[in-house]
Amino acid sequence: PDVVLNAATNKLYIFYSAKSPEFYRMSFSGGAWSIDPGYPVALSVLGKGDSKNPASLVAAKNNELWIFRINSARVEAIRSTNEGASWSSLITVKSGLNNDKGLTDARAFTSAGQNYLGVAYGEEELPGASRFGFLYHQDGALETAWTDESAALTVGTENATSNICLAADAANNLYLLTQNANATGSDPFNTLYKRSAAGGWQGFKVNTTNTWTSPAVAVSSTNKLFLLGIDHATFKGQYKSLAIGQESTAASVLTTPLFENDADLFADLSAPPHVVDGASHLMITGENTEAGNIWFNLLQVGGGGPGPGPGPGCPPVFAAGPTAIEGTKGGSSIFYKPNQSKVFYHAKTWWVAAQDT
């Protein structure tokens, strides 16, 4: 599942990118969530879902809802102007990709007083050909009007994978964390791309000697950036914490354990889609593939660690899980890739969305 929270209206939107995609709208009252009348809405226009490369849900600044995916070498979208009660037909955002399959992630941002929606994509690994990309759309413009900035997303000769995560900070900077393929020489195995609110792109090496799968990124109001992933060799969760504006130091920042438990293996991290603060701290969730359940770790935000920069930065507030979430099936959870934000903070409580079996 992928979630979008409208805290001001106590509404939660959930998109299940399963075999039969569905959209839910829920209301918060009396400390609990309930499904609104008329929901869920079946999204037959999307056909059969892809659990390996799930589609992503996002709310624009004008409260329109969008769902993005890669299908048949195209970035496609559907759009709702009425909180998901009905949806448009398929919109082609970009065609002629190098691979039929891949992953998308999207965030809303503001630039020069105008509101936009940005969608990033990573094509499924194809030696010598797979690429990352980014396009943006102004709120209120024709739904087919997109500006392509994909040419900015390269550091060396590495290729793309369908493992990406996109985040936005309070200053409307965008952060795209990628897992790369075919990295050679000084090419990074993981890259952080930063897009300023003015539209300039920079690429920063994150890992040059090891690879993170399931890359995730989160930002705090205390000027901290959290880069997270699963070590490809050990299948343990790790993270780096650094100050916003110090992205050029990411490769030298030491990693801190996130999920470790004897010989257990981890996968599929999820970070919140919203900016976190010292009141909420930062909850990260992930799948323990040995136990078949969901674990969490709550990382301290502000006032509790040596601070941003090289070193651990932000120690956990609590020891890592495990906490089993309802929705496990057949010995493994139904947690998907980190382009889907399944964890969020509302009413002084952290919540995790997991699919029923």
CSV table of C-alpha atoms in Angstrom, one decimal:
chain,number,residue,atom,x,y,z
A,1,PRO,CA,0.0,0.0,0.0
A,2,ASP,CA,0.9,3.6,-0.5
A,3,VAL,CA,-0.6,6.3,1.7
A,4,VAL,CA,-1.2,10.1,1.5
A,5,LEU,CA,-2.4,12.0,4.6
A,6,ASN,CA,-4.4,15.2,4.7
A,7,ALA,CA,-3.8,16.1,8.3
A,8,ALA,CA,-5.9,19.3,8.0
A,9,THR,CA,-9.1,17.3,7.1
A,10,ASN,CA,-8.3,14.1,9.0
A,11,LYS,CA,-8.4,12.2,5.8
A,12,LEU,CA,-6.2,9.3,4.7
A,13,TYR,CA,-5.9,8.0,1.2
A,14,ILE,CA,-4.6,4.5,0.6
A,15,PHE,CA,-3.7,2.9,-2.8
A,16,TYR,CA,-3.3,-0.9,-3.0
A,17,SER,CA,-1.1,-1.8,-6.0
A,18,ALA,CA,-2.1,-5.4,-5.8
A,19,LYS,CA,-3.4,-7.9,-8.3
A,20,SER,CA,-6.7,-6.0,-8.3
A,21,PRO,CA,-5.7,-2.3,-7.5
A,22,GLU,CA,-8.0,-0.5,-5.1
A,23,PHE,CA,-8.2,3.0,-3.6
A,24,TYR,CA,-9.5,3.7,-0.1
A,25,ARG,CA,-10.4,7.0,1.6
A,26,MET,CA,-10.5,6.9,5.4
A,27,SER,CA,-11.6,9.4,8.1
A,28,PHE,CA,-10.0,9.9,11.6
A,29,SER,CA,-12.3,10.4,14.5
A,30,GLY,CA,-12.2,9.4,18.2
A,31,GLY,CA,-8.6,8.1,17.9
A,32,ALA,CA,-9.4,5.6,15.1
A,33,TRP,CA,-9.6,5.3,11.3
A,34,SER,CA,-12.7,4.2,9.4
A,35,ILE,CA,-13.4,3.6,5.8
A,36,ASP,CA,-15.6,6.2,4.2
A,37,PRO,CA,-18.9,5.2,2.5
A,38,GLY,CA,-18.5,4.5,-1.2
A,39,TYR,CA,-14.9,3.2,-0.8
A,40,PRO,CA,-12.9,1.2,-1.7
A,41,VAL,CA,-12.9,2.2,-5.4
A,42,ALA,CA,-11.7,-0.5,-7.9
A,43,LEU,CA,-9.1,0.9,-10.3
A,44,SER,CA,-9.8,-1.4,-13.2
A,45,VAL,CA,-8.2,1.1,-15.6
A,46,LEU,CA,-4.8,0.0,-14.2
A,47,GLY,CA,-5.4,-3.7,-14.9
A,48,LYS,CA,-3.4,-6.2,-12.9
A,49,GLY,CA,-1.0,-4.6,-10.4
A,50,ASP,CA,2.7,-5.3,-10.3
A,51,SER,CA,4.0,-6.1,-6.8
A,52,LYS,CA,7.6,-6.0,-7.9
A,53,ASN,CA,7.2,-2.5,-9.4
A,54,PRO,CA,4.2,-1.0,-7.6
A,55,ALA,CA,2.6,2.2,-8.7
A,56,SER,CA,2.8,5.3,-6.5
A,57,LEU,CA,0.2,7.7,-5.0
A,58,VAL,CA,0.7,11.4,-4.4
A,59,ALA,CA,-1.4,14.5,-3.7
A,60,ALA,CA,-0.7,17.7,-5.6
A,61,LYS,CA,-0.7,21.1,-3.8
A,62,ASN,CA,-4.2,21.7,-5.3
A,63,ASN,CA,-5.3,18.4,-3.6
A,64,GLU,CA,-5.7,16.5,-6.8
A,65,LEU,CA,-4.6,12.8,-6.4
A,66,TRP,CA,-2.3,11.2,-8.9
A,67,ILE,CA,-1.1,7.6,-9.3
A,68,PHE,CA,2.0,6.9,-11.4
A,69,ARG,CA,3.5,3.7,-12.9
A,70,ILE,CA,5.7,2.4,-15.7
A,71,ASN,CA,3.9,0.2,-18.1
A,72,SER,CA,5.0,-1.0,-21.6
A,73,ALA,CA,7.9,1.4,-21.7
A,74,ARG,CA,5.8,4.4,-20.7
A,75,VAL,CA,5.4,6.5,-17.6
A,76,GLU,CA,1.6,6.5,-17.1
A,77,ALA,CA,-0.7,8.2,-14.7
A,78,ILE,CA,-4.3,8.5,-13.6
A,79,ARG,CA,-5.8,11.5,-11.8
A,80,SER,CA,-8.6,12.3,-9.5
A,81,THR,CA,-10.2,15.7,-8.7
A,82,ASN,CA,-12.7,14.4,-6.1
A,83,GLU,CA,-10.6,12.5,-3.5
A,84,GLY,CA,-10.5,9.3,-5.4
A,85,ALA,CA,-14.2,8.8,-5.9
A,86,SER,CA,-13.6,8.7,-9.7
A,87,TRP,CA,-10.4,8.6,-11.8
A,88,SER,CA,-9.3,9.7,-15.3
A,89,SER,CA,-8.4,7.4,-18.1
A,90,LEU,CA,-4.7,6.6,-18.5
A,91,ILE,CA,-2.5,9.6,-19.2
A,92,THR,CA,0.9,9.1,-21.0
A,93,VAL,CA,3.5,11.2,-19.2
A,94,LYS,CA,6.4,9.9,-21.2
A,95,SER,CA,6.8,7.2,-23.8
A,96,GLY,CA,9.8,5.5,-25.4
A,97,LEU,CA,11.6,4.3,-22.3
A,98,ASN,CA,14.4,1.7,-22.5
A,99,ASN,CA,12.5,-0.9,-20.5
A,100,ASP,CA,8.9,-2.0,-20.3
A,101,LYS,CA,9.0,-2.1,-16.5
A,102,GLY,CA,10.3,0.2,-13.7
A,103,LEU,CA,9.4,2.1,-10.6
A,104,THR,CA,8.0,5.7,-10.1
A,105,ASP,CA,7.8,8.0,-7.1
A,106,ALA,CA,6.3,11.5,-6.9
A,107,ARG,CA,6.2,14.6,-4.7
A,108,ALA,CA,4.6,18.0,-4.8
A,109,PHE,CA,6.7,21.2,-4.6
A,110,THR,CA,6.5,24.9,-5.1
A,111,SER,CA,8.9,27.0,-7.2
A,112,ALA,CA,8.7,30.8,-7.8
A,113,GLY,CA,5.2,30.9,-6.3
A,114,GLN,CA,3.8,28.2,-8.6
A,115,ASN,CA,2.9,24.7,-7.5
A,116,TYR,CA,4.1,21.6,-9.3
A,117,LEU,CA,4.1,17.8,-9.2
A,118,GLY,CA,7.3,16.0,-9.9
A,119,VAL,CA,7.6,12.3,-10.8
A,120,ALA,CA,10.9,10.4,-10.8
A,121,TYR,CA,11.4,7.0,-12.3
A,122,GLY,CA,13.9,4.2,-12.4
A,123,GLU,CA,13.8,1.6,-15.3
A,124,GLU,CA,14.2,-2.0,-14.3
A,125,GLU,CA,17.9,-3.0,-14.8
A,126,LEU,CA,18.8,-3.5,-18.4
A,127,PRO,CA,22.6,-3.7,-19.0
A,128,GLY,CA,23.9,-0.7,-20.8
A,129,ALA,CA,20.4,0.9,-21.3
A,130,SER,CA,18.3,1.4,-18.1
A,131,ARG,CA,18.0,5.0,-17.0
A,132,PHE,CA,16.6,7.2,-14.3
A,133,GLY,CA,14.3,10.1,-15.1
A,134,PHE,CA,12.3,13.1,-13.7
A,135,LEU,CA,9.5,15.1,-15.1
A,136,TYR,CA,7.3,17.9,-13.6
A,137,HIS,CA,3.8,19.3,-14.2
A,138,GLN,CA,2.3,22.6,-13.1
A,139,ASP,CA,-0.9,22.4,-11.1
A,140,GLY,CA,-3.9,23.3,-13.4
A,141,ALA,CA,-2.0,22.7,-16.6
A,142,LEU,CA,-3.1,20.2,-19.2
A,143,GLU,CA,-2.7,16.8,-17.8
A,144,THR,CA,-0.4,15.8,-20.7
A,145,ALA,CA,1.9,18.9,-20.2
A,146,TRP,CA,5.1,17.7,-18.6
A,147,THR,CA,8.7,19.1,-18.6
A,148,ASP,CA,11.4,16.4,-18.8
A,149,GLU,CA,14.6,16.9,-16.8
A,150,SER,CA,15.8,13.3,-17.1
A,151,ALA,CA,19.1,14.3,-18.7
A,152,ALA,CA,20.3,15.6,-15.3
A,153,LEU,CA,20.2,12.3,-13.6
A,154,THR,CA,23.6,10.7,-14.1
A,155,VAL,CA,26.9,10.8,-12.2
A,156,GLY,CA,29.1,8.3,-14.1
A,157,THR,CA,28.4,5.5,-16.5
A,158,GLU,CA,26.2,3.6,-14.1
A,159,ASN,CA,22.8,2.3,-15.2
A,160,ALA,CA,19.5,2.5,-13.4
A,161,THR,CA,17.5,0.0,-11.4
A,162,SER,CA,13.9,0.1,-10.3
A,163,ASN,CA,14.9,1.0,-6.8
A,164,ILE,CA,14.3,4.7,-6.0
A,165,CYS,CA,12.8,6.9,-3.4
A,166,LEU,CA,11.8,10.6,-3.7
A,167,ALA,CA,11.4,13.1,-0.8
A,168,ALA,CA,10.8,16.8,-0.4
A,169,ASP,CA,11.9,19.2,2.4
A,170,ALA,CA,10.1,22.2,3.7
A,171,ALA,CA,12.1,24.5,1.4
A,172,ASN,CA,10.9,22.6,-1.7
A,173,ASN,CA,14.2,20.9,-2.4
A,174,LEU,CA,13.7,17.4,-3.8
A,175,TYR,CA,15.9,14.4,-2.9
A,176,LEU,CA,16.1,11.3,-5.1
A,177,LEU,CA,18.0,8.3,-3.7
A,178,THR,CA,18.8,5.6,-6.2
A,179,GLN,CA,20.3,2.1,-6.4
A,180,ASN,CA,22.6,2.0,-9.4
A,181,ALA,CA,23.6,-0.9,-11.7
A,182,ASN,CA,26.8,-1.6,-13.6
A,183,ALA,CA,28.8,0.8,-11.5
A,184,THR,CA,32.5,0.7,-12.4
A,185,GLY,CA,35.6,2.6,-11.3
A,186,SER,CA,34.6,5.6,-9.2
A,187,ASP,CA,30.9,5.3,-10.2
A,188,PRO,CA,28.6,5.2,-7.1
A,189,PHE,CA,26.5,2.2,-6.2
A,190,ASN,CA,23.9,4.6,-4.6
A,191,THR,CA,23.4,8.2,-5.6
A,192,LEU,CA,21.6,11.1,-4.0
A,193,TYR,CA,20.2,13.6,-6.6
A,194,LYS,CA,19.1,16.9,-5.2
A,195,ARG,CA,16.9,19.4,-7.1
A,196,SER,CA,16.8,22.9,-5.7
A,197,ALA,CA,13.5,24.8,-5.6
A,198,ALA,CA,15.0,26.9,-8.4
A,199,GLY,CA,15.3,23.9,-10.6
A,200,GLY,CA,19.1,23.1,-10.5
A,201,TRP,CA,20.2,19.4,-10.1
A,202,GLN,CA,23.2,18.0,-8.3
A,203,GLY,CA,24.3,14.4,-7.9
A,204,PHE,CA,26.2,13.2,-4.8
A,205,LYS,CA,27.8,9.8,-4.2
A,206,VAL,CA,26.4,8.0,-1.2
A,207,ASN,CA,28.0,4.5,-1.4
A,208,THR,CA,31.1,3.7,-3.5
A,209,THR,CA,32.2,0.4,-1.9
A,210,ASN,CA,28.9,-1.3,-1.1
A,211,THR,CA,25.3,-1.3,-2.5
A,212,TRP,CA,22.1,-0.5,-0.7
A,213,THR,CA,19.0,-2.1,-2.0
A,214,SER,CA,15.6,-0.7,-1.0
A,215,PRO,CA,16.9,2.9,-0.8
A,216,ALA,CA,14.8,5.3,1.2
A,217,VAL,CA,15.1,9.0,2.1
A,218,ALA,CA,13.5,11.1,4.8
A,219,VAL,CA,13.9,14.7,5.9
A,220,SER,CA,13.3,16.6,9.1
A,221,SER,CA,12.4,20.1,10.0
A,222,THR,CA,15.6,20.3,12.1
A,223,ASN,CA,17.7,20.4,8.8
A,224,LYS,CA,18.6,16.7,8.8
A,225,LEU,CA,18.6,14.3,5.9
A,226,PHE,CA,18.3,10.6,6.5
A,227,LEU,CA,19.5,8.2,3.8
A,228,LEU,CA,18.6,4.5,4.4
A,229,GLY,CA,18.9,1.2,2.7
A,230,ILE,CA,19.5,-2.6,3.0
A,231,ASP,CA,23.1,-3.7,2.7
A,232,HIS,CA,23.3,-6.0,-0.4
A,233,ALA,CA,25.8,-8.3,1.2
A,234,THR,CA,24.4,-8.7,4.7
A,235,PHE,CA,20.7,-7.9,4.2
A,236,LYS,CA,20.9,-5.7,7.3
A,237,GLY,CA,19.3,-2.2,7.5
A,238,GLN,CA,21.6,0.8,7.7
A,239,TYR,CA,21.3,4.6,7.5
A,240,LYS,CA,23.3,7.8,7.3
A,241,SER,CA,22.4,11.1,8.8
A,242,LEU,CA,23.7,14.4,7.6
A,243,ALA,CA,22.8,18.1,7.5
A,244,ILE,CA,20.8,19.4,4.6
A,245,GLY,CA,23.3,21.4,2.5
A,246,GLN,CA,26.1,18.9,3.3
A,247,GLU,CA,25.1,16.3,0.7
A,248,SER,CA,28.6,16.3,-0.7
A,249,THR,CA,29.8,14.5,2.4
A,250,ALA,CA,27.4,11.6,2.1
A,251,ALA,CA,30.0,9.1,0.9
A,252,SER,CA,32.2,9.7,3.9
A,253,VAL,CA,29.4,9.6,6.5
A,254,LEU,CA,29.6,6.4,8.5
A,255,THR,CA,26.7,4.0,8.4
A,256,THR,CA,24.6,3.3,11.5
A,257,PRO,CA,22.7,0.0,12.1
A,258,LEU,CA,19.0,0.3,11.5
A,259,PHE,CA,17.7,-3.3,11.5
A,260,GLU,CA,19.9,-6.2,12.8
A,261,ASN,CA,18.9,-9.3,14.6
A,262,ASP,CA,21.2,-12.4,14.6
A,263,ALA,CA,21.0,-14.1,11.2
A,264,ASP,CA,17.7,-12.4,10.2
A,265,LEU,CA,17.4,-10.8,6.8
A,266,PHE,CA,15.6,-7.6,6.0
A,267,ALA,CA,14.1,-5.9,3.0
A,268,ASP,CA,11.6,-3.3,1.7
A,269,LEU,CA,12.1,-0.2,3.9
A,270,SER,CA,9.5,2.5,4.1
A,271,ALA,CA,9.9,6.1,5.2
A,272,PRO,CA,7.2,8.7,5.9
A,273,PRO,CA,6.2,10.9,2.9
A,274,HIS,CA,6.1,14.0,5.1
A,275,VAL,CA,8.7,16.1,6.9
A,276,VAL,CA,9.2,14.9,10.5
A,277,ASP,CA,10.2,16.9,13.6
A,278,GLY,CA,11.4,16.6,17.2
A,279,ALA,CA,7.9,15.8,18.4
A,280,SER,CA,7.3,12.9,16.1
A,281,HIS,CA,10.9,11.7,15.6
A,282,LEU,CA,11.3,9.4,12.5
A,283,MET,CA,9.8,6.0,12.2
A,284,ILE,CA,11.2,3.6,9.6
A,285,THR,CA,9.7,0.3,8.9
A,286,GLY,CA,11.0,-2.8,7.1
A,287,GLU,CA,10.3,-6.4,6.4
A,288,ASN,CA,12.0,-9.2,8.4
A,289,THR,CA,12.0,-11.8,5.7
A,290,GLU,CA,13.0,-14.6,8.1
A,291,ALA,CA,10.2,-13.9,10.6
A,292,GLY,CA,7.7,-12.8,8.0
A,293,ASN,CA,6.7,-9.7,9.9
A,294,ILE,CA,7.2,-5.9,9.9
A,295,TRP,CA,9.9,-4.3,12.1
A,296,PHE,CA,10.2,-0.7,13.1
A,297,ASN,CA,12.9,1.7,14.4
A,298,LEU,CA,12.2,5.1,15.8
A,299,LEU,CA,15.2,7.5,15.1
A,300,GLN,CA,15.7,10.6,17.2
A,301,VAL,CA,15.3,13.9,15.4
A,302,GLY,CA,17.0,16.8,17.1
A,303,GLY,CA,18.4,17.2,20.6
A,304,GLY,CA,19.5,13.6,21.2
A,305,GLY,CA,22.6,12.8,19.2
A,306,PRO,CA,26.0,14.2,18.2
A,307,GLY,CA,24.3,16.1,15.4
A,308,PRO,CA,24.5,16.0,11.7
A,309,GLY,CA,27.6,15.2,9.8
A,310,PRO,CA,30.1,12.3,9.9
A,311,GLY,CA,29.3,9.7,12.5
A,312,PRO,CA,26.2,8.1,13.9
A,313,GLY,CA,24.2,11.4,14.0
A,314,CYS,CA,20.9,10.2,15.4
A,315,PRO,CA,20.7,7.1,17.6
A,316,PRO,CA,17.4,5.1,17.9
A,317,VAL,CA,14.9,6.2,20.5
A,318,PHE,CA,13.9,2.6,21.0
A,319,ALA,CA,15.5,-0.7,20.1
A,320,ALA,CA,14.5,-2.0,16.7
A,321,GLY,CA,11.2,-4.0,16.7
A,322,PRO,CA,10.1,-6.6,16.0
A,323,THR,CA,6.5,-5.6,15.9
A,324,ALA,CA,4.3,-7.9,13.8
A,325,ILE,CA,1.8,-6.0,11.6
A,326,GLU,CA,-1.5,-7.6,10.6
A,327,GLY,CA,-1.4,-8.5,6.9
A,328,THR,CA,1.4,-11.1,6.8
A,329,LYS,CA,0.7,-13.9,4.4
A,330,GLY,CA,2.4,-17.2,3.7
A,331,GLY,CA,5.3,-16.5,6.0
A,332,SER,CA,6.2,-13.2,4.4
A,333,SER,CA,4.8,-9.7,4.7
A,334,ILE,CA,3.1,-7.8,1.8
A,335,PHE,CA,5.5,-4.8,2.1
A,336,TYR,CA,6.5,-3.3,-1.1
A,337,LYS,CA,9.3,-1.1,-2.3
A,338,PRO,CA,10.2,2.2,-0.7
A,339,ASN,CA,8.5,4.3,-3.4
A,340,GLN,CA,5.4,3.4,-1.4
A,341,SER,CA,5.2,5.3,1.9
A,342,LYS,CA,3.4,3.0,4.3
A,343,VAL,CA,4.2,4.8,7.6
A,344,PHE,CA,2.9,8.2,8.7
A,345,TYR,CA,2.4,10.3,11.8
A,346,HIS,CA,-1.0,11.8,12.8
A,347,ALA,CA,-2.6,12.8,16.1
A,348,LYS,CA,0.7,12.2,18.1
A,349,THR,CA,0.7,8.6,16.9
A,350,TRP,CA,2.7,6.6,14.3
A,351,TRP,CA,0.6,4.5,11.9
A,352,VAL,CA,1.6,1.8,9.5
A,353,ALA,CA,-0.6,0.6,6.6
A,354,ALA,CA,-0.4,-3.1,5.7
A,355,GLN,CA,-2.5,-5.2,3.4
A,356,ASP,CA,-5.1,-7.6,4.7
A,357,THR,CA,-4.6,-11.2,3.7
